[in-house]
Structures are given as structure tokens and as C-alpha cells.
Amino acid sequence: MADKSNIARRDPKGVEGPAKGTDEDALIREARNNYHDAYTNDILERQKCQADLEFAFDPEQQWDATVKANRLERPCFSYNRVEPAIDQIVGDQRKTRLGIKTIPTEGGDKETAKVMSGMIRNIENISGAKNHYDEQFENSVGGGFGCFRVVNEYNNDDSFDQDCFIKGLRNPNATAWFDPGAEEWHKQDGDFCFVTKWISEDSYDRQWPDFSPNSWDNYTDAEYWRNGRLVNVAEYYRKKWGTKTLVQLSDGRIVWQSEIDKLSDETWAAMGVEIAKTRDVEAYTIEWFMLSGWNILDGPIEYNWRFFPVVPVWGKRRIIRNREQYKGLTRNARDPQTSYNYSKTSIVEAAVNTPKTPYLVTTRMVEGLKTIWDNITKENRPYVPFNFDKRMPEGPKRQDFQQIPQTLVALTQMDAEDIKATTGMQDPSMGMAQGAQQSGEAVGLVQGQSETGNFRYIDSLAQSIQMLGTIL
């Protein structure tokens, strides 16, 4: 997948689209402007989330590139203490195994709720939902953002029957984009959302041979949709607003006028009811399109849904200076982890170089023996010959062994404590008890504090799964 994180912010009014003239042209222009707004609004946070994931799970990313380059051939060790903290929270979540449960409302039918629960459990089973829950939860803890979606797919290649499936987005930081105007945590109050995917030009041509991407390069926002031989294909969900008539029947039932209009005169007469009252309601349906930067590839398909079938899973989410910011466990631990790696590497370097403390010799002593003396720290020799030099009659003298700086040792210990503090995972929570904390009661108290501090991640997942259940 292409990395589009370096795209600069633009004025949405400057995004070009097809010339106005048809409804399709207007839709594509609308979609491109909405995608631009959603992308530029969130890309800085998504970059941070992606960098945090890479830092937590890829040791190569725990060293600053400039520092690493300046060290030349010197070692750059990584002692990853962030990933085990993430594993601990993820492990707690997997023991809990959250799922969707249907509960009847007051006066509701318990049997109906039981049947619905069975249907939803079946959807979870055929979708492998627990794997998607685990993966997106780990994304939210490590980086700060994960995402689920609900899709309809044919259950077999030789069938017209479709089933609902729960799926996680493989790379949510680069594929799920929401209306910047949405304020609710699940983004359902927005007017649109996108699920995008970068595919090869060959794959694009195979799936949509009638729509060439070659004409896009002349437009100011072309880089949002084309990157070399990669093409961005977007699923575009939007709310289609309109006015509907709500009807209350004489028997108390409430239905839409459109449902009554579908009935034949005989069926309506046989129902033996009359319209008691009506009112107009502003309502919406959800429309789905498959788009490229210039063409409608599929759709529209209109769904009588209340919600977008795309659900975010947040880590820690806050509104700061009127901007949405979110992060996971890694963000605050990055600095102490980086310092810890540097300090530990310096200690290892000092320890390794201790046997290599240089000798004080004269040029006369090593004359003709330079090869032997150049390799003295690489070879285990029982003796080393030298030439006598009356200017230094005592012979070669080795300098005192270099001691490991105690400031580095103290700094390493402080960094380790800072990592624990920023992740909220103290030693008892990681299965390590020391000193006074070895009593069962003390260990339990510290473990409880860590679990309480990080419970917000599991609670966020529970809210997202609850939203999935509402959609289903």
C-alpha cells in the first residue's frame, strides 16, 4: 500500500473535479472534496498512530535515524519494554473475550432477542470476529486507532444468497476516513465516510477495464488517487436526505407512508385500520458507491440503514484546541524507551571494550611486530613478543581498565521506571514482584491499579462491539 502521509494540506475549494454537467460528475466532485476534507483533517494523527505502532513492534524504529547514521558501525541495540506492556493489556482482553449480546428492552420479546442473539453469534463465528476484535484492539492499544466494518458478501460463488460479515481493516490508519464534522465517538452523526484501498494499476485494469486512470494526472488532487502504478479505490458511504411521511394507524401501530403505498387496495381493506394522523419527517438512507478519482466504478446502492457500517476503535481520544487527538499506550513511552536503548547500548559498549584497553608502547617495541600487536585484542595469545627499548625498560604497559560509568547505570534504571510509569504497568502487573510487594495483598493492589488505569482500552473496544451489534 502506498504511503500518502507526505501529502500537504490544501484548501478544499481548490480541489478540481469533472466539469459540471451530469449528476455523476457532481457526485464525483462531491466525493473528491469530501475525501480531501476527511484525509487532511486526520492525516497528522494517523501518521502519529502509525509511527507508534512501528515503534512498539519494530525494534529498528526505536532509534532516531539521524542518531543511528551518526553512530556509523557502532551498535544500536533495542531492549523493547513497550511491547510486553501492550501484550499484557491484549492478554487481559483475550481472557475477557467480549462479544455481542442482544437484550430485550422493557416489555420486549425475550424469544425474539434470543433468536437475534443466535443470528449474531453465527455472524461472529462465520466472520472469525474474535480475530478481528483482537487485531483492532491491539491496533488501538499500540497506536491509538483501529476499525471494524460490516459487509454483505455472497456466501458461495454459485449462489445469489448474501451473508453479513464482520471484518477488521488491515491498515486502518490509511484506509478509514470520516466526516470531520462528526462529533460522536462512533462518527455516526457525520454525513459520509470512506474505506479506501491502494491497488496496482494491473489489478485496477482487470477489475474495471472500461475506466482508465490515465487521465487523472492533470488535476491538482491527483496524488490523492494515483501514486506511480498504484491507484486509490474508495468505497464512499453518504447519507441521502429526504422527507418521509410517518403514519400512526388507528390500532396504534406506526409505519411509513411508503410501506402503505406498497399495499394493494384489497390488502389495505382487509387490515381493517384507518390512518389516525401523519407527520413529515426529515430522514435519510445510506448510499454506497465504489469510486476512483474520476469514475463511479459501481453503485449507487441504497440501503435503508440508520448507521454507516464502519466503526472506529479508539485508544485514548480527546478534543484539544478544538481538534481531535488520539493515541495508544506507546506515545508517552517513546522518549524513555529511546533513552533506555541508548543508555543500555552505551553500557554494553563499555563492557565489551573493557578487555580492549590499549597498551602504552614505543615504536621500537613493535617494530617488525605490528601485525601481531594490531590483532592483540582479536587473538588469544599466551604471550606477545616485543623489542626491548631502553627508553621504556619496563616493557609495554597496559592502561587501567575503563570502568562502566555509574551515571549510565543510574540513567538506565530511571528510564526503566519511566517506562513503567508512562505505560501504567508496574512490576507486579508484569508478573515480577520485588521487596515489600511480594506479599499477595500488595501484589494484588498494584495489579489492580494497573488494570484500572488501562481498563479504558477494553471499555473502548466494548463500545465499538456494542455499535457493531446495533448495526447488525
XYZ file of C-alpha atoms in Angstrom:
472
model
C 0.000 0.000 0.000
C 1.292 3.402 -0.903
C 2.409 5.782 1.789
C 0.453 9.001 1.264
C 1.435 10.533 4.589
C 3.504 13.272 2.942
C 0.569 14.883 1.141
C 0.337 18.558 2.018
C -2.834 20.196 3.277
C -4.891 22.040 0.694
C -7.831 24.391 0.518
C -10.814 22.107 -0.180
C -12.242 24.737 -2.521
C -9.231 24.272 -4.752
C -9.812 20.571 -5.404
C -10.698 20.050 -9.026
C -13.215 17.574 -10.329
C -15.070 16.704 -13.505
C -16.778 19.530 -15.309
C -20.309 20.064 -14.100
C -22.990 18.755 -16.368
C -24.356 15.454 -15.063
C -25.374 14.024 -11.725
C -22.437 11.617 -11.941
C -19.993 14.489 -12.443
C -21.437 16.324 -9.442
C -21.216 13.185 -7.295
C -17.570 12.593 -8.151
C -16.713 16.201 -7.391
C -18.565 15.936 -4.080
C -16.737 12.694 -3.206
C -13.315 14.121 -4.037
C -13.923 17.225 -1.936
C -15.231 15.136 0.972
C -12.279 12.753 0.741
C -9.884 15.692 0.720
C -11.534 17.154 3.839
C -11.546 13.831 5.694
C -7.967 12.968 4.727
C -6.364 16.312 5.559
C -8.292 16.545 8.826
C -6.972 13.225 10.170
C -3.678 12.510 8.429
C -1.419 14.073 11.086
C -2.983 11.955 13.842
C -2.856 8.855 11.657
C 0.847 9.418 10.980
C 1.480 9.536 14.719
C -0.545 6.370 15.292
C 1.325 4.526 12.546
C 4.691 5.703 13.885
C 3.711 4.481 17.369
C 2.783 1.028 16.018
C 6.090 0.768 14.183
C 7.969 1.917 17.288
C 6.247 -0.661 19.502
C 6.576 -3.679 17.223
C 9.650 -2.986 15.063
C 12.926 -2.625 17.044
C 14.548 -0.922 14.054
C 12.215 2.047 14.589
C 13.301 2.661 18.187
C 16.384 4.631 17.168
C 16.277 8.086 15.625
C 17.503 7.803 12.026
C 19.980 10.687 12.385
C 21.467 9.343 15.630
C 21.754 5.883 14.110
C 23.506 7.213 11.000
C 25.991 9.223 13.083
C 26.967 6.127 15.054
C 28.346 4.587 11.837
C 29.327 0.992 12.702
C 28.715 1.320 16.428
C 25.924 -0.925 17.752
C 22.336 0.253 18.187
C 20.633 -2.280 20.455
C 16.894 -2.222 21.213
C 15.537 -3.541 24.507
C 11.814 -3.321 23.830
C 9.905 -2.861 27.091
C 6.825 -1.328 25.424
C 5.631 -4.391 23.536
C 5.377 -6.597 26.673
C 3.208 -3.909 28.293
C 0.921 -3.956 25.247
C 0.877 -7.759 25.318
C -0.281 -7.650 28.939
C -3.316 -5.493 28.123
C -4.083 -7.504 24.985
C -3.845 -10.699 27.023
C -6.348 -9.358 29.561
C -8.728 -8.543 26.714
C -8.394 -12.010 25.188
C -9.221 -13.588 28.534
C -12.356 -11.434 28.689
C -13.495 -12.307 25.119
C -16.085 -9.629 24.504
C -18.934 -10.326 22.110
C -22.333 -9.038 21.001
C -25.295 -9.842 23.214
C -28.925 -8.950 22.499
C -31.071 -7.884 25.453
C -34.797 -7.117 25.087
C -35.982 -3.651 26.096
C -38.617 -3.178 28.754
C -41.685 -5.020 27.513
C -39.691 -6.562 24.653
C -39.966 -10.135 23.444
C -37.332 -12.332 25.103
C -37.729 -15.058 22.486
C -37.079 -12.596 19.677
C -33.978 -11.336 21.495
C -32.799 -14.930 21.906
C -33.234 -15.623 18.187
C -31.380 -12.408 17.288
C -28.542 -13.334 19.648
C -28.196 -16.673 17.885
C -28.099 -14.999 14.477
C -25.462 -12.501 15.594
C -23.335 -15.255 17.151
C -23.489 -17.072 13.830
C -22.308 -13.919 12.034
C -19.442 -13.615 14.514
C -18.482 -17.271 14.015
C -18.504 -17.289 10.204
C -16.632 -13.960 10.200
C -13.899 -15.109 12.591
C -14.882 -11.990 14.514
C -12.736 -12.735 17.568
C -9.608 -12.479 15.403
C -10.746 -9.099 14.080
C -11.589 -7.917 17.601
C -8.106 -8.948 18.791
C -6.280 -7.321 15.882
C -8.105 -3.989 16.032
C -7.820 -3.882 19.817
C -4.055 -4.333 19.512
C -4.003 -1.501 16.941
C -5.889 0.770 19.337
C -3.619 -0.059 22.299
C -0.363 0.148 20.367
C -1.190 3.027 18.041
C -4.448 4.609 19.173
C -6.799 3.653 16.323
C -8.435 0.532 14.913
C -11.552 -0.019 12.800
C -14.236 -2.634 12.047
C -16.759 -2.803 9.256
C -19.830 -4.833 8.323
C -20.064 -6.064 4.731
C -22.507 -8.120 2.673
C -20.938 -10.854 0.567
C -22.211 -13.822 -1.430
C -21.825 -16.933 0.677
C -20.766 -19.053 -2.326
C -19.603 -18.472 -5.891
C -22.638 -20.396 -7.188
C -25.244 -18.658 -5.010
C -27.246 -15.447 -5.012
C -27.614 -15.544 -1.221
C -25.666 -12.984 0.759
C -24.474 -13.053 4.366
C -23.299 -10.346 6.739
C -19.648 -10.471 7.787
C -17.678 -8.546 10.394
C -14.229 -7.566 9.172
C -11.309 -5.572 10.500
C -9.386 -3.166 8.304
C -5.881 -4.396 7.602
C -4.325 -0.934 7.868
C -6.952 1.319 9.467
C -4.624 4.319 9.692
C -4.552 4.516 5.886
C -7.991 3.238 4.907
C -10.822 4.584 7.137
C -11.745 8.264 6.802
C -14.655 10.028 8.495
C -16.551 13.282 8.118
C -14.567 15.983 10.013
C -17.881 17.443 11.157
C -18.818 14.275 13.076
C -18.665 14.765 16.844
C -19.871 11.480 18.338
C -17.205 8.919 19.187
C -18.538 6.381 16.657
C -18.788 9.059 13.891
C -22.350 8.071 13.013
C -23.526 11.689 13.151
C -21.374 12.528 10.119
C -22.690 12.795 6.571
C -20.185 10.465 4.923
C -17.250 8.100 5.382
C -14.727 6.353 3.151
C -12.966 2.994 3.113
C -10.056 3.209 0.682
C -7.571 0.771 -0.763
C -4.488 1.231 -2.921
C -4.232 -1.410 -5.640
C -1.889 -1.956 -8.570
C -2.764 -0.492 -11.946
C -2.870 -4.023 -13.404
C -5.420 -5.089 -10.797
C -7.454 -1.956 -11.478
C -7.458 -2.598 -15.250
C -8.513 -6.197 -14.698
C -11.460 -5.300 -12.479
C -12.595 -2.160 -14.315
C -11.248 -2.342 -17.887
C -13.660 0.370 -19.088
C -12.345 3.052 -16.727
C -8.785 4.176 -17.383
C -6.886 6.142 -14.701
C -4.537 7.703 -17.251
C -6.457 10.976 -17.460
C -6.130 11.928 -13.780
C -2.630 13.353 -13.709
C -3.648 16.835 -14.858
C -5.647 17.625 -11.713
C -4.444 19.299 -8.541
C -5.560 16.474 -6.255
C -4.339 13.640 -8.499
C -1.809 12.496 -5.896
C -4.672 11.532 -3.588
C -5.813 8.993 -6.163
C -2.696 7.963 -8.088
C 0.848 7.184 -6.964
C 3.057 5.743 -9.684
C 1.440 2.466 -10.706
C -0.840 2.399 -7.664
C -4.467 3.510 -7.840
C -6.663 4.528 -4.915
C -10.124 2.935 -4.981
C -12.664 4.215 -2.449
C -15.906 2.887 -1.066
C -17.968 6.003 -0.430
C -20.865 5.943 2.030
C -23.086 9.026 2.248
C -26.409 9.951 3.785
C -29.171 10.686 1.296
C -31.632 13.022 2.975
C -35.286 13.397 2.122
C -38.738 13.885 3.598
C -40.802 10.846 4.630
C -44.335 10.688 5.972
C -44.804 8.936 9.298
C -48.238 7.414 9.854
C -49.993 6.356 13.039
C -52.737 3.805 12.401
C -55.986 3.539 14.301
C -54.701 0.419 16.117
C -51.671 2.341 17.453
C -49.051 0.987 15.053
C -46.608 3.445 13.488
C -45.442 2.862 9.927
C -44.085 4.841 6.982
C -46.474 6.027 4.269
C -44.196 4.351 1.700
C -44.983 0.963 3.272
C -48.720 1.611 2.992
C -48.332 2.676 -0.645
C -46.900 -0.745 -1.462
C -50.091 -2.478 -0.290
C -52.885 -3.301 -2.699
C -56.346 -1.880 -2.067
C -57.594 -5.329 -1.091
C -54.806 -5.866 1.428
C -55.336 -2.426 2.959
C -59.080 -3.004 3.258
C -58.530 -6.417 4.834
C -56.341 -4.888 7.559
C -59.393 -3.025 8.887
C -57.476 0.034 10.065
C -57.521 3.713 9.279
C -54.886 6.453 9.299
C -55.195 8.330 12.579
C -52.571 11.021 11.989
C -49.474 11.777 9.965
C -46.390 13.991 10.109
C -43.491 14.688 7.786
C -40.056 13.644 8.994
C -36.637 14.532 7.613
C -34.943 11.159 7.253
C -32.085 9.568 5.371
C -30.919 6.350 3.800
C -27.295 5.278 3.260
C -25.952 5.244 -0.301
C -22.870 3.259 -1.294
C -20.595 3.888 -4.265
C -17.301 2.445 -5.460
C -15.191 5.290 -6.810
C -11.872 6.019 -8.380
C -10.594 9.562 -8.659
C -12.553 10.103 -11.859
C -15.217 7.435 -12.272
C -18.081 5.747 -10.470
C -16.998 2.114 -10.709
C -20.059 0.611 -9.027
C -23.280 1.790 -7.430
C -25.231 3.560 -6.260
C -26.773 1.028 -3.903
C -29.271 2.494 -1.474
C -29.623 0.852 1.951
C -32.381 1.569 4.431
C -29.802 1.805 7.205
C -29.545 4.146 10.155
C -25.789 3.750 10.552
C -22.621 3.633 8.472
C -21.238 0.072 8.572
C -17.795 1.367 9.662
C -16.927 1.552 13.374
C -13.739 3.065 14.868
C -11.941 1.596 17.877
C -10.167 4.341 19.803
C -7.294 4.200 22.238
C -7.273 7.431 24.255
C -9.320 10.112 22.477
C -9.511 13.780 23.438
C -10.570 17.093 21.895
C -7.680 19.531 22.405
C -7.754 23.053 20.957
C -10.858 22.046 19.021
C -9.019 19.215 17.304
C -9.496 15.506 17.774
C -6.391 13.781 19.085
C -5.941 10.121 19.916
C -3.107 7.885 20.995
C -2.323 4.490 22.459
C -0.034 3.130 25.151
C 3.130 3.716 23.096
C 3.049 7.504 22.689
C 4.138 8.558 26.180
C 6.631 5.704 26.488
C 8.614 6.570 23.377
C 11.077 9.020 24.959
C 12.032 6.873 27.974
C 12.270 3.792 25.718
C 14.583 5.638 23.315
C 16.750 6.850 26.198
C 16.763 3.341 27.691
C 18.055 1.846 24.435
C 20.812 4.441 24.210
C 21.917 4.009 27.825
C 21.897 0.215 27.694
C 23.791 0.222 24.407
C 26.421 2.530 25.906
C 26.795 0.203 28.909
C 27.243 -2.818 26.632
C 29.812 -0.900 24.564
C 31.759 -0.001 27.699
C 31.686 -3.607 28.948
C 32.751 -5.034 25.593
C 35.591 -2.533 25.222
C 36.989 -3.206 28.714
C 39.314 -6.062 27.553
C 40.415 -3.832 24.681
C 42.096 -1.260 26.892
C 45.131 -0.111 24.844
C 48.815 -0.708 25.689
C 51.399 2.035 26.026
C 54.354 1.088 23.774
C 57.123 2.776 21.836
C 57.574 2.411 18.082
C 60.769 0.446 18.744
C 58.886 -2.178 20.796
C 56.505 -3.073 17.922
C 58.960 -2.665 15.060
C 58.543 -5.705 12.824
C 55.744 -6.985 15.047
C 52.990 -4.560 14.061
C 50.639 -7.250 12.662
C 50.739 -9.168 15.948
C 50.104 -6.046 18.029
C 47.312 -4.800 15.744
C 45.417 -8.057 16.390
C 46.214 -8.412 20.055
C 42.556 -7.952 21.099
C 41.313 -10.375 18.443
C 43.589 -13.321 19.184
C 44.023 -15.284 22.402
C 47.839 -15.460 22.566
C 49.728 -16.957 25.577
C 52.460 -14.364 25.102
C 53.219 -11.333 22.927
C 56.805 -10.628 21.755
C 58.229 -7.105 21.785
C 61.559 -5.394 21.180
C 63.431 -4.058 24.190
C 63.636 -0.281 24.312
C 65.898 1.283 26.911
C 63.662 4.388 26.906
C 60.959 2.220 28.498
C 62.875 -0.657 30.103
C 59.819 -1.993 31.979
C 58.277 -3.038 28.656
C 54.705 -2.478 27.324
C 52.276 -1.186 29.913
C 48.543 -1.625 29.716
C 46.319 1.278 30.718
C 43.897 0.853 33.580
C 40.613 -0.875 32.724
C 37.827 1.533 31.839
C 35.041 1.460 34.410
C 31.387 1.469 33.369
C 30.090 4.971 34.176
C 27.694 4.738 37.091
C 25.706 7.655 35.658
C 24.732 5.413 32.735
C 23.627 2.672 35.105
C 21.535 5.144 37.104
C 20.051 6.630 33.910
C 19.075 3.172 32.692
C 17.279 2.468 35.946
C 15.434 5.787 35.773
C 14.421 5.117 32.156
C 13.065 1.701 33.135
C 10.956 3.274 35.874
C 9.734 5.979 33.480
C 8.584 3.302 31.011
C 6.602 1.623 33.769
C 5.070 4.946 34.800
C 4.076 6.019 31.279
C 2.558 2.640 30.394
C 0.934 2.168 33.807
C 2.437 -1.331 34.015
C 4.391 -1.844 37.249
C 6.418 -4.969 38.015
C 3.620 -6.952 39.736
C 1.378 -6.385 36.703
C 4.064 -7.956 34.537
C 4.462 -10.946 36.849
C 7.525 -9.557 38.652
C 7.264 -8.812 42.372
C 10.095 -7.427 44.454
C 10.719 -6.497 48.058
C 7.721 -5.455 50.096
C 5.436 -6.068 47.151
C 5.990 -9.803 47.331
C 3.057 -10.246 49.711
C -0.099 -11.374 47.955
C -2.125 -8.391 49.147
C 0.440 -5.825 47.971
C 0.860 -7.515 44.586
C -2.906 -7.602 44.138
C -3.234 -3.891 44.919
C -0.586 -2.862 42.370
C -2.035 -5.196 39.721
C -5.469 -3.730 40.353
C -4.159 -0.200 39.921
C -2.596 -1.078 36.551
C -5.727 -2.854 35.342
C -7.917 0.099 36.357
C -5.615 2.609 34.673
C -5.657 0.724 31.373
C -9.256 -0.513 31.500
C -10.291 2.338 29.200
C -8.865 0.392 26.249
C -11.074 -2.638 26.918
C -14.049 -0.363 27.577
C -13.478 1.380 24.232
C -13.485 -1.993 22.470
C -16.712 -2.912 24.270
C -18.377 0.282 22.993
C -17.257 -0.450 19.449
C -18.543 -4.015 19.595
C -21.827 -2.705 21.016
C -22.072 -0.370 17.990
C -21.477 -3.371 15.712
C -24.373 -5.128 17.408
C -26.586 -2.070 16.873
C -25.714 -2.064 13.166
C -26.447 -5.773 12.811
